[in-house]
Amino acid sequence: MRSDVSVSPERSRWKCPGCVHNRRVTAAYDPQLLISTVLLTVKMRFRLLKKNFIAFLVILIVFIMLFYTIRWTKSEANVEVTEIEISQTAIMVKFDYETIENMRKSVYDSNYHQFIQNGDKFPLDPEVVVVVQVHNRPAYLKMLIQSLEKVTGIQNTLVIFSHDYFSEEISDMVKGITFCRVLQIYFPYGIQLYPNEFPGQGPQDCPRDISKEDAVKKGCSNAEHPDSYGHYREASITQTKHHWWWKLHFVFERVRVLLGYNGFVVFIEEDNYLLPDFHEYFKSMTELRKAKCGDCDILAVGNHDGLSGFRELSSKTETAGWLSTKHNIGMGISRELYYKLMGCNHAFCTYDDYNWDWTLQSLSGTCISKPLKALVARGSRVLHTGDCGLHQKEDCRPEKSQERVDAALKEAQSALFPQVLTLTDHGPVEHQPHMKNGGWGDVRDHTLCINYAARL
């Protein structure tokens, strides 16, 4: 082609009449062609969007089907797990007392299976839960069980017996209960299970009253860790605090039948006695807390005043700062307070006092920043019958205790089951410091106590 030959714009437009650039140019001169071009473009884009929408819809349907398939599979698995757990609770472990090893295994199996005694007879969820710390005072335990049977509404209560001593006599007493649901749990680190080694008393442990200097020379196992007063641990003394803290963990963390329970749990001991209106009174107390004392941490349904002035005090309550000397009997603890206490696990387990209640008071207003507030029954619904125990082991006379209880109940009978509870007084709520009692200086006790949350 010669370079001097030129092509005019008009001629170049028609050299390729079907080309897009020609249609665009021509459209500028032809409105109909412009409209058809726009419509063709819109139609092509709509087809593309339609294909993308269909693809998206297919993917969405597949995703939804996959989601519900996985959910259904998990639901089936949960049903199977629930059925397994229910079948486990139906197994009653035969406790073997023959050897220490056999008892340890029985303790493990019983705590795992968690047989609910009378579960078929009383299938509804409990309205109230009572936990009893049991040692080895069967005569007092018998009195407690007799009092439980007389409680109105006891059929709607779950009673948990937590044992640190194992005997057929005690077991048979509890198995004889037919009037409510019962669960027995077993403290797995008691001195009966470890009589010659920690947490029992080992042969290499330092004698209580040996000086630290002599203990170091002797080379006994805990020579470096006497308590605040220079005394070394006694297993029989430390066991109660260990048991109480372990029991608190186990009830709120491991008892399967309570996993959906959001009410208060009442903690008592084997030498306590419940009044006939205990169940109804405690339910009224929880309602009063909701209405007038929402910041109360503890429901103290018992006190140490016995039934003195009961007729005048039966329907009266008061608020006060929690004190170990006044409010450690018939303590109602919520799951919310339990979680607060678990935040003080280390502080509780390292505080040099072998008493769980004095230790708890030391946390109130220190590790637990706000001092514990209690709603207190002025007319006690829990009596203390024990005239011997940790420090006094002789001259136990439970029959005399029963006579005193019977006489007091006869006088108080007409004042039971008050129609309405009233809140009559508001005492100070503040930290109450006290002197440590010692007995809890051994780091082995600290470590075991701290680890209950993980080991149980």
mmCIF file with all atom_site columns, N, CA and C in Angstrom, residues 248-274:
data_model
loop_
_atom_site.group_PDB
_atom_site.id
_atom_site.type_symbol
_atom_site.label_atom_id
_atom_site.label_alt_id
_atom_site.label_comp_id
_atom_site.label_asym_id
_atom_site.label_entity_id
_atom_site.label_seq_id
_atom_site.pdbx_PDB_ins_code
_atom_site.Cartn_x
_atom_site.Cartn_y
_atom_site.Cartn_z
_atom_site.occupancy
_atom_site.B_iso_or_equiv
_atom_site.pdbx_formal_charge
_atom_site.auth_seq_id
_atom_site.auth_comp_id
_atom_site.auth_asym_id
_atom_site.auth_atom_id
_atom_site.pdbx_PDB_model_num
ATOM 1  N N  . LEU A 1 248 ? -17.565 -28.578 98.429  1.00 0.00 ? 248 LEU A N  1
ATOM 2  C CA . LEU A 1 248 ? -18.106 -27.408 97.742  1.00 0.00 ? 248 LEU A CA 1
ATOM 3  C C  . LEU A 1 248 ? -17.845 -27.500 96.245  1.00 0.00 ? 248 LEU A C  1
ATOM 4  N N  . HIS A 1 249 ? -16.598 -27.834 95.882  1.00 0.00 ? 249 HIS A N  1
ATOM 5  C CA . HIS A 1 249 ? -16.265 -28.034 94.465  1.00 0.00 ? 249 HIS A CA 1
ATOM 6  C C  . HIS A 1 249 ? -17.147 -29.110 93.844  1.00 0.00 ? 249 HIS A C  1
ATOM 7  N N  . PHE A 1 250 ? -17.207 -30.258 94.489  1.00 0.00 ? 250 PHE A N  1
ATOM 8  C CA . PHE A 1 250 ? -17.859 -31.417 93.881  1.00 0.00 ? 250 PHE A CA 1
ATOM 9  C C  . PHE A 1 250 ? -19.347 -31.172 93.665  1.00 0.00 ? 250 PHE A C  1
ATOM 10 N N  . VAL A 1 251 ? -19.995 -30.558 94.646  1.00 0.00 ? 251 VAL A N  1
ATOM 11 C CA . VAL A 1 251 ? -21.445 -30.335 94.541  1.00 0.00 ? 251 VAL A CA 1
ATOM 12 C C  . VAL A 1 251 ? -21.766 -29.398 93.380  1.00 0.00 ? 251 VAL A C  1
ATOM 13 N N  . PHE A 1 252 ? -21.021 -28.317 93.249  1.00 0.00 ? 252 PHE A N  1
ATOM 14 C CA . PHE A 1 252 ? -21.341 -27.335 92.210  1.00 0.00 ? 252 PHE A CA 1
ATOM 15 C C  . PHE A 1 252 ? -20.746 -27.679 90.842  1.00 0.00 ? 252 PHE A C  1
ATOM 16 N N  . GLU A 1 253 ? -19.728 -28.511 90.798  1.00 0.00 ? 253 GLU A N  1
ATOM 17 C CA . GLU A 1 253 ? -19.061 -28.789 89.529  1.00 0.00 ? 253 GLU A CA 1
ATOM 18 C C  . GLU A 1 253 ? -19.313 -30.191 88.980  1.00 0.00 ? 253 GLU A C  1
ATOM 19 N N  . ARG A 1 254 ? -19.559 -31.168 89.854  1.00 0.00 ? 254 ARG A N  1
ATOM 20 C CA . ARG A 1 254 ? -19.551 -32.554 89.395  1.00 0.00 ? 254 ARG A CA 1
ATOM 21 C C  . ARG A 1 254 ? -20.856 -33.318 89.607  1.00 0.00 ? 254 ARG A C  1
ATOM 22 N N  . VAL A 1 255 ? -21.722 -32.853 90.469  1.00 0.00 ? 255 VAL A N  1
ATOM 23 C CA . VAL A 1 255 ? -22.980 -33.581 90.687  1.00 0.00 ? 255 VAL A CA 1
ATOM 24 C C  . VAL A 1 255 ? -23.890 -33.327 89.489  1.00 0.00 ? 255 VAL A C  1
ATOM 25 N N  . ARG A 1 256 ? -24.086 -34.363 88.679  1.00 0.00 ? 256 ARG A N  1
ATOM 26 C CA . ARG A 1 256 ? -24.782 -34.197 87.400  1.00 0.00 ? 256 ARG A CA 1
ATOM 27 C C  . ARG A 1 256 ? -26.232 -33.767 87.560  1.00 0.00 ? 256 ARG A C  1
ATOM 28 N N  . VAL A 1 257 ? -26.889 -34.262 88.590  1.00 0.00 ? 257 VAL A N  1
ATOM 29 C CA . VAL A 1 257 ? -28.305 -33.949 88.762  1.00 0.00 ? 257 VAL A CA 1
ATOM 30 C C  . VAL A 1 257 ? -28.513 -32.471 89.100  1.00 0.00 ? 257 VAL A C  1
ATOM 31 N N  . LEU A 1 258 ? -27.455 -31.759 89.475  1.00 0.00 ? 258 LEU A N  1
ATOM 32 C CA . LEU A 1 258 ? -27.566 -30.344 89.827  1.00 0.00 ? 258 LEU A CA 1
ATOM 33 C C  . LEU A 1 258 ? -27.045 -29.405 88.740  1.00 0.00 ? 258 LEU A C  1
ATOM 34 N N  . LEU A 1 259 ? -26.695 -29.925 87.582  1.00 0.00 ? 259 LEU A N  1
ATOM 35 C CA . LEU A 1 259 ? -26.099 -29.080 86.551  1.00 0.00 ? 259 LEU A CA 1
ATOM 36 C C  . LEU A 1 259 ? -27.040 -27.977 86.083  1.00 0.00 ? 259 LEU A C  1
ATOM 37 N N  . GLY A 1 260 ? -28.354 -28.200 86.148  1.00 0.00 ? 260 GLY A N  1
ATOM 38 C CA . GLY A 1 260 ? -29.309 -27.158 85.757  1.00 0.00 ? 260 GLY A CA 1
ATOM 39 C C  . GLY A 1 260 ? -29.959 -26.467 86.937  1.00 0.00 ? 260 GLY A C  1
ATOM 40 N N  . TYR A 1 261 ? -29.466 -26.734 88.135  1.00 0.00 ? 261 TYR A N  1
ATOM 41 C CA . TYR A 1 261 ? -30.071 -26.181 89.344  1.00 0.00 ? 261 TYR A CA 1
ATOM 42 C C  . TYR A 1 261 ? -29.464 -24.821 89.654  1.00 0.00 ? 261 TYR A C  1
ATOM 43 N N  . ASN A 1 262 ? -30.310 -23.803 89.815  1.00 0.00 ? 262 ASN A N  1
ATOM 44 C CA . ASN A 1 262 ? -29.817 -22.445 90.043  1.00 0.00 ? 262 ASN A CA 1
ATOM 45 C C  . ASN A 1 262 ? -30.205 -21.893 91.409  1.00 0.00 ? 262 ASN A C  1
ATOM 46 N N  . GLY A 1 263 ? -30.751 -22.749 92.270  1.00 0.00 ? 263 GLY A N  1
ATOM 47 C CA . GLY A 1 263 ? -31.145 -22.292 93.594  1.00 0.00 ? 263 GLY A CA 1
ATOM 48 C C  . GLY A 1 263 ? -29.997 -22.369 94.589  1.00 0.00 ? 263 GLY A C  1
ATOM 49 N N  . PHE A 1 264 ? -30.319 -22.084 95.846  1.00 0.00 ? 264 PHE A N  1
ATOM 50 C CA . PHE A 1 264 ? -29.334 -22.157 96.918  1.00 0.00 ? 264 PHE A CA 1
ATOM 51 C C  . PHE A 1 264 ? -29.159 -23.605 97.380  1.00 0.00 ? 264 PHE A C  1
ATOM 52 N N  . VAL A 1 265 ? -27.965 -23.915 97.837  1.00 0.00 ? 265 VAL A N  1
ATOM 53 C CA . VAL A 1 265 ? -27.662 -25.225 98.428  1.00 0.00 ? 265 VAL A CA 1
ATOM 54 C C  . VAL A 1 265 ? -27.362 -24.993 99.907  1.00 0.00 ? 265 VAL A C  1
ATOM 55 N N  . VAL A 1 266 ? -28.065 -25.727 100.779 1.00 0.00 ? 266 VAL A N  1
ATOM 56 C CA . VAL A 1 266 ? -27.904 -25.554 102.223 1.00 0.00 ? 266 VAL A CA 1
ATOM 57 C C  . VAL A 1 266 ? -26.884 -26.559 102.747 1.00 0.00 ? 266 VAL A C  1
ATOM 58 N N  . PHE A 1 267 ? -25.859 -26.067 103.431 1.00 0.00 ? 267 PHE A N  1
ATOM 59 C CA . PHE A 1 267 ? -24.793 -26.916 103.958 1.00 0.00 ? 267 PHE A CA 1
ATOM 60 C C  . PHE A 1 267 ? -24.962 -27.061 105.476 1.00 0.00 ? 267 PHE A C  1
ATOM 61 N N  . ILE A 1 268 ? -25.069 -28.326 105.907 1.00 0.00 ? 268 ILE A N  1
ATOM 62 C CA . ILE A 1 268 ? -25.193 -28.627 107.325 1.00 0.00 ? 268 ILE A CA 1
ATOM 63 C C  . ILE A 1 268 ? -24.218 -29.754 107.671 1.00 0.00 ? 268 ILE A C  1
ATOM 64 N N  . GLU A 1 269 ? -24.243 -30.196 108.938 1.00 0.00 ? 269 GLU A N  1
ATOM 65 C CA . GLU A 1 269 ? -23.374 -31.284 109.374 1.00 0.00 ? 269 GLU A CA 1
ATOM 66 C C  . GLU A 1 269 ? -24.191 -32.362 110.067 1.00 0.00 ? 269 GLU A C  1
ATOM 67 N N  . GLU A 1 270 ? -23.538 -33.485 110.321 1.00 0.00 ? 270 GLU A N  1
ATOM 68 C CA . GLU A 1 270 ? -24.259 -34.648 110.826 1.00 0.00 ? 270 GLU A CA 1
ATOM 69 C C  . GLU A 1 270 ? -24.861 -34.435 112.203 1.00 0.00 ? 270 GLU A C  1
ATOM 70 N N  . ASP A 1 271 ? -24.331 -33.488 112.987 1.00 0.00 ? 271 ASP A N  1
ATOM 71 C CA . ASP A 1 271 ? -24.869 -33.241 114.324 1.00 0.00 ? 271 ASP A CA 1
ATOM 72 C C  . ASP A 1 271 ? -25.807 -32.033 114.335 1.00 0.00 ? 271 ASP A C  1
ATOM 73 N N  . ASN A 1 272 ? -26.491 -31.805 113.209 1.00 0.00 ? 272 ASN A N  1
ATOM 74 C CA . ASN A 1 272 ? -27.534 -30.786 113.128 1.00 0.00 ? 272 ASN A CA 1
ATOM 75 C C  . ASN A 1 272 ? -28.910 -31.444 113.134 1.00 0.00 ? 272 ASN A C  1
ATOM 76 N N  . TYR A 1 273 ? -29.921 -30.647 113.423 1.00 0.00 ? 273 TYR A N  1
ATOM 77 C CA . TYR A 1 273 ? -31.300 -31.151 113.507 1.00 0.00 ? 273 TYR A CA 1
ATOM 78 C C  . TYR A 1 273 ? -32.196 -30.111 112.840 1.00 0.00 ? 273 TYR A C  1
ATOM 79 N N  . LEU A 1 274 ? -32.991 -30.534 111.861 1.00 0.00 ? 274 LEU A N  1
ATOM 80 C CA . LEU A 1 274 ? -33.850 -29.614 111.119 1.00 0.00 ? 274 LEU A CA 1
ATOM 81 C C  . LEU A 1 274 ? -35.250 -29.575 111.718 1.00 0.00 ? 274 LEU A C  1
#
